[in-house]
Coordinates of C-alpha atoms in Angstrom, one line a residue:
Chain G
M26 CA 90.2 76.3 100.5
I27 CA 89.7 79.4 102.6
S28 CA 91.1 77.6 105.6
L29 CA 94.1 76.6 103.5
I30 CA 94.7 80.3 102.6
L31 CA 94.4 81.3 106.3
K32 CA 96.9 78.7 107.3
S33 CA 99.3 79.7 104.5
F34 CA 98.9 83.3 105.7
R35 CA 99.8 82.3 109.3
H36 CA 102.8 80.4 108.0
R37 CA 104.1 83.6 106.3
W38 CA 102.9 85.9 109.0
V39 CA 105.9 88.3 109.2
T40 CA 105.8 89.5 105.7
S41 CA 102.0 89.2 105.7
M42 CA 101.7 91.3 108.8
V43 CA 103.9 94.0 107.3
C44 CA 101.7 94.2 104.3
L45 CA 98.6 94.1 106.4
L46 CA 99.8 96.8 108.7
S47 CA 100.8 99.2 105.9
I48 CA 97.4 98.7 104.4
A49 CA 95.8 99.3 107.8
L50 CA 97.9 102.3 108.4
S51 CA 97.1 103.9 105.1
T52 CA 93.4 103.1 105.4
G53 CA 93.3 104.6 108.9
L54 CA 95.2 107.6 107.8
F55 CA 93.1 108.2 104.7
L56 CA 89.8 107.7 106.3
G57 CA 90.9 109.6 109.3
I58 CA 91.7 112.6 107.2
Q59 CA 88.4 112.4 105.4
Q60 CA 86.5 112.2 108.6
I61 CA 88.5 115.0 110.3
R62 CA 87.9 117.1 107.2
N63 CA 84.2 116.5 107.1
S64 CA 83.8 117.0 110.8
A65 CA 85.9 120.1 110.7
R66 CA 83.8 121.5 107.9
E67 CA 80.6 120.8 109.8
S68 CA 82.1 122.0 113.0
F69 CA 83.1 125.2 111.2
T70 CA 79.9 125.8 109.3
D71 CA 77.7 124.7 112.2
A72 CA 79.2 127.0 114.7
V73 CA 76.9 129.8 113.8
S74 CA 73.7 129.7 111.8
K75 CA 70.8 132.1 110.9
A76 CA 73.1 135.1 111.3
D77 CA 73.3 137.4 108.3
L78 CA 76.2 139.6 109.0
L79 CA 79.2 139.8 111.3
V80 CA 80.5 143.4 111.8
G81 CA 83.8 144.5 113.3
A82 CA 86.6 147.0 112.8
R83 CA 88.0 147.5 109.3
G84 CA 90.2 144.5 108.5
G85 CA 90.1 141.0 107.0
S86 CA 86.8 139.2 107.3
L87 CA 88.6 135.9 108.2
P88 CA 90.3 137.1 111.4
L89 CA 87.0 138.8 112.4
L90 CA 85.3 135.5 112.0
L91 CA 88.0 133.6 113.8
Y92 CA 88.1 135.7 117.0
S93 CA 84.4 136.4 117.2
I94 CA 83.0 133.0 116.5
F95 CA 85.8 130.5 117.2
H96 CA 87.7 132.5 119.8
L97 CA 90.9 132.0 118.0
G98 CA 93.5 134.8 117.7
Q99 CA 93.0 138.3 119.0
P100 CA 91.2 141.3 117.8
I101 CA 93.4 144.2 116.9
N102 CA 90.9 147.0 116.8
N103 CA 87.6 147.6 118.6
I104 CA 84.6 149.6 117.5
S105 CA 82.8 152.2 119.6
Y106 CA 79.7 151.2 121.4
S107 CA 77.8 154.1 119.9
T108 CA 78.3 152.6 116.4
F109 CA 76.7 149.4 117.7
E110 CA 73.8 151.3 119.2
D111 CA 73.4 153.3 116.0
I112 CA 73.3 150.3 113.7
E113 CA 71.2 148.2 116.1
K114 CA 68.5 150.9 115.8
H115 CA 68.2 150.4 112.1
P116 CA 64.7 149.2 111.1
A117 CA 66.0 146.4 108.9
I118 CA 67.6 144.7 111.9
S119 CA 65.8 142.0 113.7
W120 CA 68.5 141.3 116.4
A121 CA 72.1 142.1 117.2
I122 CA 74.5 140.3 119.5
P123 CA 77.5 142.4 120.7
Y124 CA 80.9 140.8 121.4
S125 CA 83.5 142.3 123.7
L126 CA 86.7 140.2 123.9
G127 CA 90.1 140.3 125.5
D128 CA 89.9 138.5 128.9
S129 CA 90.1 134.9 129.9
Y130 CA 89.8 132.4 132.6
H131 CA 92.4 129.6 132.7
G132 CA 92.8 129.8 128.9
H133 CA 89.0 130.0 128.3
R134 CA 87.8 133.2 126.5
V135 CA 85.6 135.6 128.4
V136 CA 83.0 137.1 126.1
G137 CA 81.2 140.3 127.0
T138 CA 77.8 140.2 125.4
S139 CA 74.1 140.8 126.1
N140 CA 71.0 138.6 126.7
A141 CA 70.5 138.8 122.9
L142 CA 73.1 136.0 122.7
F143 CA 70.9 133.6 124.6
E144 CA 67.9 134.7 122.7
H145 CA 69.1 134.8 119.2
Y146 CA 72.3 132.9 118.7
H147 CA 71.7 129.8 116.6
F148 CA 74.0 126.9 115.7
R149 CA 73.7 123.7 113.7
G150 CA 70.5 124.9 112.0
D151 CA 67.8 125.6 114.5
N152 CA 69.6 124.9 117.8
K153 CA 69.7 127.6 120.5
I154 CA 71.6 128.1 123.7
S155 CA 70.0 126.6 126.7
L156 CA 70.8 126.4 130.4
K157 CA 71.8 123.3 132.2
A158 CA 71.8 124.9 135.7
G159 CA 71.2 128.3 137.2
N160 CA 70.1 131.4 135.3
Y161 CA 71.4 133.7 132.6
F162 CA 73.3 136.7 134.0
S163 CA 71.2 139.5 135.5
R164 CA 73.9 141.6 137.2
P165 CA 77.2 143.0 135.8
D166 CA 79.2 140.8 138.2
E167 CA 77.6 137.5 137.2
V168 CA 79.0 135.1 134.7
V169 CA 77.5 132.3 132.6
I170 CA 79.9 129.5 131.7
G171 CA 80.1 126.9 128.9
S172 CA 79.8 123.2 129.6
V173 CA 83.4 122.4 128.9
V174 CA 84.6 125.2 131.2
A175 CA 82.3 123.9 134.0
K176 CA 83.6 120.4 133.5
K177 CA 87.3 121.1 133.2
Q178 CA 87.5 123.7 136.0
K179 CA 85.0 121.8 138.2
L180 CA 82.8 124.8 138.6
K181 CA 79.2 125.0 139.8
V182 CA 76.5 127.6 140.1
G183 CA 77.3 130.2 142.8
D184 CA 81.1 129.7 142.7
P185 CA 83.2 132.9 142.7
I186 CA 85.8 133.2 140.0
I187 CA 88.6 135.6 139.2
L188 CA 89.1 136.4 135.6
T189 CA 92.4 137.1 133.9
H190 CA 93.4 140.1 131.8
G191 CA 94.5 139.1 128.4
V192 CA 93.8 135.9 126.6
S193 CA 96.9 133.7 127.2
S194 CA 96.5 131.1 129.9
E195 CA 99.4 132.7 131.9
G196 CA 98.1 136.3 131.9
I197 CA 100.1 138.7 134.0
F198 CA 97.2 140.6 135.6
Q199 CA 94.4 139.1 137.5
H200 CA 91.1 140.9 137.9
D201 CA 91.2 139.9 141.5
Q202 CA 89.7 143.1 142.7
T203 CA 86.4 142.2 140.9
P204 CA 85.4 138.6 141.6
F205 CA 82.5 137.3 139.6
K206 CA 79.8 134.9 140.6
I207 CA 78.6 132.0 138.4
S208 CA 74.9 132.4 137.7
G209 CA 74.4 129.7 135.2
I210 CA 76.0 126.8 133.2
L211 CA 75.0 126.2 129.6
N212 CA 74.2 122.9 128.0
S213 CA 76.7 121.4 125.7
T214 CA 76.4 122.8 122.2
A215 CA 79.4 121.1 120.5
T216 CA 80.5 124.6 119.3
P217 CA 83.2 127.0 120.6
L218 CA 80.5 128.4 123.0
D219 CA 81.2 125.4 125.3
K220 CA 84.7 126.7 126.0
A221 CA 83.7 130.3 126.7
L222 CA 82.5 132.3 129.7
F223 CA 79.9 135.0 129.2
I224 CA 79.5 138.3 131.1
T225 CA 77.5 141.4 130.3
L226 CA 79.1 144.4 128.6
Q227 CA 78.8 146.3 131.9
G228 CA 80.6 143.4 133.5
M229 CA 83.4 144.0 131.0
E230 CA 83.6 147.6 132.0
L231 CA 83.5 146.6 135.6
L232 CA 86.5 144.4 135.1
H233 CA 88.5 147.3 133.8
E234 CA 87.2 149.9 136.1
G235 CA 90.2 152.1 137.1
W236 CA 92.4 150.5 134.4
E237 CA 92.7 153.7 132.4
S238 CA 96.5 153.5 132.5
G239 CA 96.5 149.9 131.2
V240 CA 97.5 148.3 134.5
P241 CA 95.4 147.3 137.5
P242 CA 94.4 150.2 139.8
E243 CA 96.4 150.3 143.0
E244 CA 93.5 150.8 145.2
Q245 CA 90.7 148.3 145.5
T246 CA 87.5 149.8 144.0
Q247 CA 84.4 148.4 145.4
L248 CA 81.3 149.4 143.5
S249 CA 77.8 149.3 144.7
E250 CA 75.1 147.6 142.6
E251 CA 73.8 151.0 141.7
E252 CA 77.2 152.2 140.5
M253 CA 77.6 149.0 138.5
N254 CA 74.4 149.4 136.6
R255 CA 75.4 152.9 135.7
L256 CA 78.5 151.7 133.9
R257 CA 78.3 152.3 130.2
P258 CA 80.4 150.3 127.8
N259 CA 82.7 152.4 125.5
Q260 CA 83.8 149.8 123.1
I261 CA 83.0 146.4 121.8
T262 CA 84.9 144.1 119.5
S263 CA 82.3 143.0 117.0
F264 CA 78.6 142.2 116.6
L265 CA 76.5 139.6 114.9
I266 CA 73.2 140.7 113.3
G267 CA 70.1 139.1 112.0
L268 CA 68.0 141.0 109.4
K269 CA 64.3 141.0 109.1
S270 CA 64.7 139.9 105.5
R271 CA 67.4 137.9 103.9
M272 CA 67.0 139.9 100.7
M273 CA 68.6 142.8 102.6
V274 CA 71.9 141.2 103.3
L275 CA 74.0 142.5 100.4
R276 CA 72.5 146.0 100.6
F277 CA 73.0 146.1 104.3
K278 CA 76.6 144.8 104.0
G279 CA 77.3 147.6 101.5
M280 CA 75.9 150.1 103.9
I281 CA 78.1 149.0 106.8
D282 CA 81.2 148.9 104.7
Q283 CA 80.6 152.5 103.9
Y284 CA 79.6 153.5 107.4
K285 CA 80.6 157.2 107.8
N286 CA 81.4 157.5 111.5
E287 CA 83.9 154.6 111.7
P288 CA 85.7 152.2 109.3
L289 CA 83.9 148.9 109.6
T290 CA 83.9 145.5 107.9
A291 CA 80.9 143.3 107.5
T292 CA 81.1 139.7 106.5
I293 CA 78.5 137.1 105.7
P294 CA 79.4 134.2 108.1
A295 CA 78.6 131.4 105.7
L296 CA 80.8 132.9 103.0
G297 CA 83.6 133.6 105.5
L298 CA 83.5 130.0 106.7
Q299 CA 83.8 128.9 103.1
E300 CA 86.8 131.1 102.6
L301 CA 88.3 129.8 105.8
W302 CA 87.7 126.3 104.6
N303 CA 89.5 126.8 101.3
T304 CA 92.7 127.9 103.1
V305 CA 92.7 124.7 105.2
G306 CA 92.1 122.6 102.1
Y307 CA 95.8 122.4 101.1
V308 CA 96.9 120.7 104.2
E309 CA 94.1 118.2 103.8
S310 CA 95.1 117.4 100.2
A311 CA 98.8 117.0 101.3
L312 CA 97.8 114.5 104.0
S313 CA 95.5 112.6 101.6
L314 CA 98.4 112.3 99.2
I315 CA 100.7 111.0 101.9
S316 CA 98.1 108.4 102.9
L317 CA 97.7 107.3 99.3
C318 CA 101.5 106.8 99.1
V319 CA 101.4 104.6 102.2
L320 CA 98.7 102.6 100.5
A321 CA 100.8 102.2 97.4
V322 CA 103.6 100.9 99.6
G323 CA 101.2 98.4 101.2
L324 CA 100.0 97.2 97.8
M325 CA 103.5 96.9 96.5
G326 CA 104.4 95.0 99.6
I327 CA 101.6 92.5 98.9
F328 CA 102.9 92.1 95.3
I329 CA 106.5 91.6 96.4
A330 CA 105.6 89.2 99.3
L331 CA 103.5 87.0 97.0
Y332 CA 105.9 87.1 94.1
S333 CA 109.0 86.3 96.2
S334 CA 107.2 83.4 97.9
L335 CA 106.5 81.7 94.5
Q336 CA 109.8 79.9 94.3
E337 CA 109.5 78.4 97.8
R338 CA 105.9 77.5 97.0
R339 CA 106.6 75.4 93.9
R340 CA 106.7 72.1 95.8
E341 CA 103.5 73.1 97.7
M342 CA 101.8 73.8 94.3
A343 CA 102.9 70.4 93.0
L344 CA 101.5 68.8 96.2
F345 CA 98.2 70.6 95.7
R346 CA 98.1 69.5 92.1
A347 CA 98.8 65.9 93.1
V348 CA 95.8 65.8 95.4
G349 CA 93.5 67.1 92.6
A350 CA 94.0 70.9 92.5
G351 CA 93.8 72.4 89.0
T352 CA 96.0 75.3 87.8
F353 CA 92.9 77.5 88.4
H354 CA 92.9 76.6 92.1
I355 CA 96.5 77.6 92.3
F356 CA 95.6 81.0 90.7
L357 CA 92.7 81.4 93.1
M358 CA 94.7 80.7 96.1
L359 CA 97.2 83.5 95.4
I360 CA 94.4 85.9 94.6
G361 CA 92.6 84.8 97.7
E362 CA 95.7 85.5 99.8
A363 CA 96.1 89.0 98.4
F364 CA 92.4 89.7 98.9
F365 CA 92.5 88.4 102.5
L366 CA 95.5 90.7 103.2
V367 CA 93.8 93.8 101.8
F368 CA 90.5 92.9 103.5
M369 CA 92.1 92.4 106.9
G370 CA 94.2 95.6 106.4
L371 CA 91.0 97.5 105.7
I372 CA 89.2 96.1 108.7
F373 CA 92.2 97.0 110.9
G374 CA 92.4 100.4 109.2
L375 CA 88.8 101.2 110.0
A376 CA 89.2 100.2 113.6
L377 CA 92.4 102.2 113.8
N378 CA 90.6 105.2 112.3
Y379 CA 87.8 105.2 114.8
L380 CA 90.0 104.5 117.7
A381 CA 92.3 107.4 116.8
L382 CA 89.4 109.8 116.2
Y383 CA 87.9 108.8 119.5
L384 CA 91.2 109.4 121.3
I385 CA 92.1 112.7 119.7
N386 CA 88.5 114.0 120.0
T387 CA 89.0 115.9 123.3
W388 CA 92.4 117.2 122.2
F389 CA 90.8 118.6 119.0
I390 CA 88.1 120.3 121.0
D391 CA 90.6 122.0 123.3
E392 CA 93.1 122.9 120.6
F393 CA 91.1 123.8 117.6
S394 CA 87.5 124.1 118.8
L395 CA 86.7 121.3 116.3
F396 CA 84.2 118.8 117.4
L397 CA 84.8 115.5 115.6
S398 CA 81.7 113.4 115.1
L399 CA 82.3 109.7 114.8
K400 CA 80.3 108.7 111.8
A401 CA 79.8 105.5 109.9
P402 CA 81.7 105.4 106.7
G403 CA 80.0 107.3 103.9
T404 CA 80.1 107.1 100.1
S405 CA 83.6 108.4 99.7
E406 CA 84.9 106.0 102.3
F407 CA 83.2 103.1 100.5
I408 CA 84.7 104.1 97.2
F409 CA 88.1 104.1 98.9
I410 CA 87.5 100.7 100.5
G411 CA 86.2 99.3 97.2
S412 CA 89.0 100.6 95.1
T413 CA 91.6 99.4 97.6
L414 CA 90.2 95.9 97.5
I415 CA 90.2 95.9 93.7
S416 CA 93.8 97.2 93.7
G417 CA 94.8 94.5 96.2
V418 CA 93.4 91.8 94.0
L419 CA 95.2 93.3 91.0
A420 CA 98.4 93.3 93.0
G421 CA 97.9 89.6 93.5
T422 CA 97.1 88.9 89.9
I423 CA 100.6 89.0 88.5
P424 CA 102.0 86.6 91.1
A425 CA 98.9 84.5 90.6
I426 CA 99.5 84.3 86.8
K427 CA 103.1 83.4 87.4
A428 CA 102.1 80.7 89.9
Y429 CA 99.6 79.4 87.4
R430 CA 102.2 79.2 84.6
Q431 CA 104.7 77.7 87.0
S432 CA 102.4 74.9 88.1
L433 CA 101.5 74.3 84.5
Q434 CA 105.1 73.8 83.7
D435 CA 106.2 71.9 86.8
G436 CA 103.3 69.6 87.1
L437 CA 104.0 67.1 89.7
T438 CA 107.8 67.0 89.1
V439 CA 109.4 70.1 90.4
Q440 CA 112.9 70.5 89.1
L441 CA 114.7 73.0 91.4
Chain Q
M17 CA 79.2 32.3 77.3
G18 CA 78.6 34.8 80.1
D19 CA 81.8 33.7 81.8
D20 CA 83.7 34.2 78.6
W21 CA 82.4 37.7 78.1
R22 CA 83.3 38.6 81.7
K23 CA 86.8 37.3 81.2
R24 CA 87.3 39.3 78.0
K25 CA 86.0 42.4 79.6
R26 CA 88.3 41.9 82.6
S27 CA 91.3 41.4 80.5
K28 CA 90.5 44.6 78.7
M29 CA 90.3 46.5 82.0
S30 CA 93.9 47.5 82.4
A31 CA 95.1 50.2 84.8
I32 CA 97.4 51.9 82.4
Q33 CA 97.5 51.4 78.6
L34 CA 99.7 53.2 76.1
N35 CA 99.4 52.8 72.4
H36 CA 101.8 54.7 70.1
L37 CA 102.1 57.4 72.6
K38 CA 104.2 60.4 71.6
F39 CA 104.8 63.5 73.5
H40 CA 106.7 66.7 72.9
Y41 CA 106.4 70.1 74.6
T42 CA 105.1 73.0 72.4
Q43 CA 107.6 73.5 69.6
G44 CA 110.1 71.2 71.5
P45 CA 111.7 68.0 70.4
L46 CA 110.1 64.6 71.0
V47 CA 110.7 63.5 74.6
L48 CA 108.6 60.3 74.7
D49 CA 107.7 57.7 72.2
I50 CA 106.3 54.5 73.7
P51 CA 104.8 52.1 71.1
E52 CA 103.1 49.9 73.7
L53 CA 102.8 49.6 77.5
K54 CA 100.1 47.8 79.5
I55 CA 99.9 47.6 83.2
E56 CA 97.2 45.4 84.6
Q57 CA 94.9 46.3 87.5
S58 CA 96.3 45.5 90.9
E59 CA 99.7 44.9 89.4
K60 CA 102.8 46.1 91.2
V61 CA 105.2 47.6 88.7
F62 CA 108.7 48.7 89.4
I63 CA 110.0 51.3 86.9
H64 CA 113.6 52.4 86.7
G65 CA 115.5 54.6 84.3
P66 CA 118.4 57.0 84.5
S67 CA 117.6 60.7 84.3
G68 CA 116.8 62.0 80.8
T69 CA 114.7 58.9 79.9
G70 CA 111.5 60.8 80.1
K71 CA 110.5 59.7 83.6
S72 CA 109.0 63.1 84.7
T73 CA 107.1 63.4 81.5
F74 CA 105.8 59.8 81.8
L75 CA 104.5 60.5 85.3
N76 CA 103.0 63.8 84.4
L77 CA 101.2 62.1 81.5
V78 CA 99.8 59.2 83.5
S79 CA 98.6 61.5 86.3
G80 CA 96.8 63.7 83.8
I81 CA 99.0 66.8 84.2
L82 CA 100.1 66.6 80.6
S83 CA 98.2 65.4 77.6
P84 CA 99.7 63.2 74.9
S85 CA 100.7 64.8 71.6
Q86 CA 99.8 61.7 69.7
G87 CA 98.5 58.2 70.4
D88 CA 96.3 56.8 73.1
L89 CA 96.7 56.9 76.9
L90 CA 94.1 55.0 78.9
V91 CA 94.3 55.3 82.7
L92 CA 91.8 53.1 84.5
N93 CA 90.0 52.7 81.1
Q94 CA 89.6 56.4 80.8
N95 CA 91.1 58.0 77.7
L96 CA 92.7 61.1 79.3
A97 CA 93.0 62.8 75.9
N98 CA 89.2 63.1 75.9
L99 CA 89.1 64.9 79.1
S100 CA 89.5 68.7 79.7
A101 CA 92.3 69.9 82.0
G102 CA 89.9 70.5 84.8
A103 CA 88.3 67.0 84.4
R104 CA 91.8 65.5 84.4
D105 CA 92.5 67.3 87.7
Q106 CA 89.3 65.9 89.2
F107 CA 90.1 62.4 87.8
R108 CA 93.6 62.6 89.5
G109 CA 92.2 63.8 92.8
K110 CA 89.6 61.0 92.8
N111 CA 91.5 58.0 91.4
I112 CA 95.3 58.5 91.8
G113 CA 97.4 58.6 94.9
Y114 CA 100.8 60.2 94.5
I115 CA 103.8 60.0 96.7
F116 CA 106.8 62.3 96.1
Q117 CA 110.5 61.7 96.7
S118 CA 110.6 64.4 99.3
F119 CA 108.6 67.5 100.5
N120 CA 105.4 65.5 100.6
L121 CA 103.8 67.6 103.3
I122 CA 102.7 71.2 103.6
P123 CA 105.0 72.4 106.5
Y124 CA 102.4 74.6 108.2
L125 CA 99.7 72.1 108.3
T126 CA 99.2 69.3 110.9
I127 CA 99.6 65.7 110.0
K128 CA 95.9 65.3 110.0
D129 CA 95.4 68.3 107.7
N130 CA 98.1 67.0 105.4
I131 CA 96.5 63.6 105.1
L132 CA 93.2 65.3 104.4
L133 CA 94.7 67.9 102.0
G134 CA 92.9 66.6 99.0
Q135 CA 89.5 67.4 100.6
H136 CA 90.0 71.0 99.8
F137 CA 89.7 70.2 96.1
R138 CA 87.2 67.4 95.9
K139 CA 83.7 66.6 97.1
S140 CA 83.5 66.1 100.9
D141 CA 83.1 62.6 102.2
F142 CA 81.6 62.0 105.6
N143 CA 83.7 59.0 106.5
I144 CA 87.0 60.5 105.4
E145 CA 88.1 61.6 108.9
H146 CA 87.5 58.2 110.3
R147 CA 89.5 56.7 107.5
A148 CA 92.3 59.1 108.2
D149 CA 92.4 58.0 111.8
Q150 CA 92.5 54.4 110.7
L151 CA 95.3 55.0 108.2
A152 CA 97.3 56.9 110.7
K153 CA 97.1 53.9 113.1
D154 CA 98.0 51.5 110.3
L155 CA 101.0 53.5 109.4
N156 CA 102.2 54.1 113.0
I157 CA 101.8 57.9 112.9
S158 CA 98.7 58.4 115.0
A159 CA 100.9 59.6 117.9
H160 CA 101.9 62.6 115.8
Y161 CA 98.5 63.2 114.4
N162 CA 98.2 66.9 115.5
K163 CA 101.8 67.8 115.2
K164 CA 103.1 70.1 112.4
A165 CA 104.7 68.3 109.5
T166 CA 108.2 69.8 110.2
Q167 CA 108.3 68.1 113.6
L168 CA 108.4 64.6 112.0
S169 CA 111.4 62.6 110.9
L170 CA 111.9 61.8 107.2
G171 CA 110.7 58.3 107.7
Q172 CA 107.6 59.4 109.5
Q173 CA 107.0 62.1 106.8
Q174 CA 107.0 59.5 104.0
R175 CA 104.5 57.4 105.9
V176 CA 102.2 60.4 106.2
A177 CA 102.6 60.9 102.5
C178 CA 101.6 57.3 102.0
A179 CA 98.5 57.9 104.1
R180 CA 97.6 61.0 102.1
A181 CA 98.0 59.1 98.9
L182 CA 95.7 56.2 100.1
I183 CA 93.0 58.2 101.9
Q184 CA 90.7 58.2 98.8
K185 CA 91.2 54.4 98.3
P186 CA 92.6 55.2 94.9
Q187 CA 92.8 52.6 92.1
L188 CA 96.2 53.7 91.1
V189 CA 99.1 54.8 93.3
I190 CA 102.2 56.4 91.8
A191 CA 105.3 56.6 94.0
D192 CA 108.1 58.7 92.6
E193 CA 111.3 57.6 94.3
P194 CA 109.6 57.7 97.7
T195 CA 112.5 56.0 99.5
S196 CA 115.5 57.8 98.0
S197 CA 115.9 60.2 101.0
L198 CA 115.5 57.4 103.6
D199 CA 118.0 55.2 105.2
D200 CA 117.9 51.4 104.9
K201 CA 115.9 50.8 108.0
N202 CA 113.3 53.4 107.1
T203 CA 113.2 52.2 103.5
I204 CA 112.4 48.6 104.6
E205 CA 109.8 49.8 107.0
F206 CA 108.2 52.0 104.4
M207 CA 108.2 49.2 101.8
N208 CA 106.6 46.8 104.2
L209 CA 103.8 49.2 105.1
L210 CA 103.2 50.0 101.5
I211 CA 102.9 46.4 100.5
K212 CA 100.7 45.7 103.5
E213 CA 98.3 48.4 102.4
W214 CA 98.5 47.0 98.8
E215 CA 97.5 43.6 100.1
E216 CA 94.4 45.2 101.7
L217 CA 93.4 47.5 98.9
K218 CA 94.9 45.9 95.8
F219 CA 95.5 49.2 94.0
T220 CA 97.7 49.3 91.0
L221 CA 101.1 50.4 92.2
V222 CA 103.6 52.2 89.9
F223 CA 106.9 52.6 91.8
V224 CA 109.7 54.6 90.3
S225 CA 113.2 54.2 91.8
H226 CA 116.9 54.0 91.0
D227 CA 117.4 51.5 93.8
L228 CA 117.2 48.1 92.0
T229 CA 117.3 46.2 95.2
L230 CA 113.7 47.2 95.8
A231 CA 112.6 45.4 92.6
R232 CA 112.0 42.2 94.7
Y233 CA 108.8 43.7 96.1
F234 CA 107.2 43.9 92.7
D235 CA 105.6 41.7 90.1
R236 CA 107.3 43.2 87.1
T237 CA 110.2 45.5 86.4
I238 CA 110.2 48.0 83.5
A239 CA 113.2 49.8 82.3
L240 CA 112.0 53.1 80.9
E241 CA 115.0 53.5 78.6
E242 CA 114.0 50.2 76.9
I243 CA 110.4 51.1 76.1
N244 CA 111.0 54.8 75.2
K245 CA 112.2 54.9 71.7
V246 CA 113.4 58.5 71.9
V247 CA 116.2 57.3 74.2
S248 CA 117.1 54.0 72.6
I249 CA 117.8 55.6 69.2

């Protein structure tokens, strides 16, 4: 009887395909949204771990988090380096990573930082930064680059590069008077680190040597290594700290918020990420709603397709009955067809979902620093698949009942 | 003594037997009232009757789609009233071959699949494909065996219907105006093939038609309006 259903499906393939495709589309959309949401959440929350506080100039904690960790948007205010030095000395602090932002290389952010980044930055639980080639920077004119940067710009250790002033990819001023040399390339971390370049804080000063007026100096300034090492950073953008004891976090946060010398903001990264997540949540609900509407259209399509085919099927039903089919067989055949449509729709939808995720993966990394992980469907996906199957069978029930009654009434003699 | 018993038994074995059969649809008026009708095994019976004489109801009753409201209906010595709807469906699939006036074939199936359509609803039989080949040869349709039903002429389609009805070697074949959509040439060809098959299998043949010229192929002619008292009143 299954082969009979398949052949009947092939016969009515235009309407069947429309139903099947709308089920597939909604399934793909719904599951895709779920997966993007989950991956995005993970990607967000995994970008930094084991850090207790993120400190920057007074302002919203969300922008602070976005530009420091995700390299999105631009910092408005900097903080003085002396503040960093002062807080770093506090006995409760285990480590501190400074961030100095504002320059770029072909759209990739340049991060001025210290060796503390390589030593203490954690992501996705226990993972730490590691080198794929070369060494970490040891001179102010050396740069360490993320794996995506290396791959996209086809860079290797030892290559000289010219950084750009400002963060847009078409920056006006090039730092062409101070070329940098690549000292190392990082292993892929599947975090925004992959898309960034790292130089020392001195290197950041070196870049802007003679830029006091805000424009490049007219004369080339060649500094000796000795002069370079004497450079002292004035300002940084923010810094990440790890405390010796987790118990201290709230007290320390309070201390920083009330820091006397300069207005500061401290945020707990995990909480900030949660806050960030809540704002994105609306878009996700809207998209889920849309995909459910598409699903409803698909299910209604199945209902209409089956229902409107009943009249033309009356003679078929009489034929089936003549060769020994019972009214229950007739009922089952229609339910079976609805089930088959939804089932195939789900299969196609799943395929569509994974294909689309696979295709947009790189785009997502570039555009949003989100790393989509292709995962097998989880509980919520199975609930969706299960309830869609059930609704499909329910959509087939009314036409099936009608067909059952019709064949009961017609018997072998169809009066049209 | 033994011979006598066998004779009696044999005379009791009728293909169709109606005793005081009455039928009405739920809360509807009486449509069928046949005091007595007996069709012997292997008999070829021609039934005619204008529309409104209960022909559809009669055929649905004999094939076990409907169940009598009153009286007895024995088909192949089986009292259909004693069987459940599902059991009647199985009984029909196993013992009765049915040929329709038109639309005998599922358009999206091949000729072979159409002949074997009943296999979807009954127990599989290993020799059935071989028999389908044989029947297709007998009925001159083997050349079209793997074509879709819609590619065949009406005459060919009715012969496929005949093959489908005979595939199970049924004891009873009901043909409901099978030639009314055919021209004279195809009608004669169809009748000759049907009778040829009857000579081989000796099934009971109940043939319903308006075309009285076909009555010559049959042992007996029954006018439905004469035996159904609902009409004669």
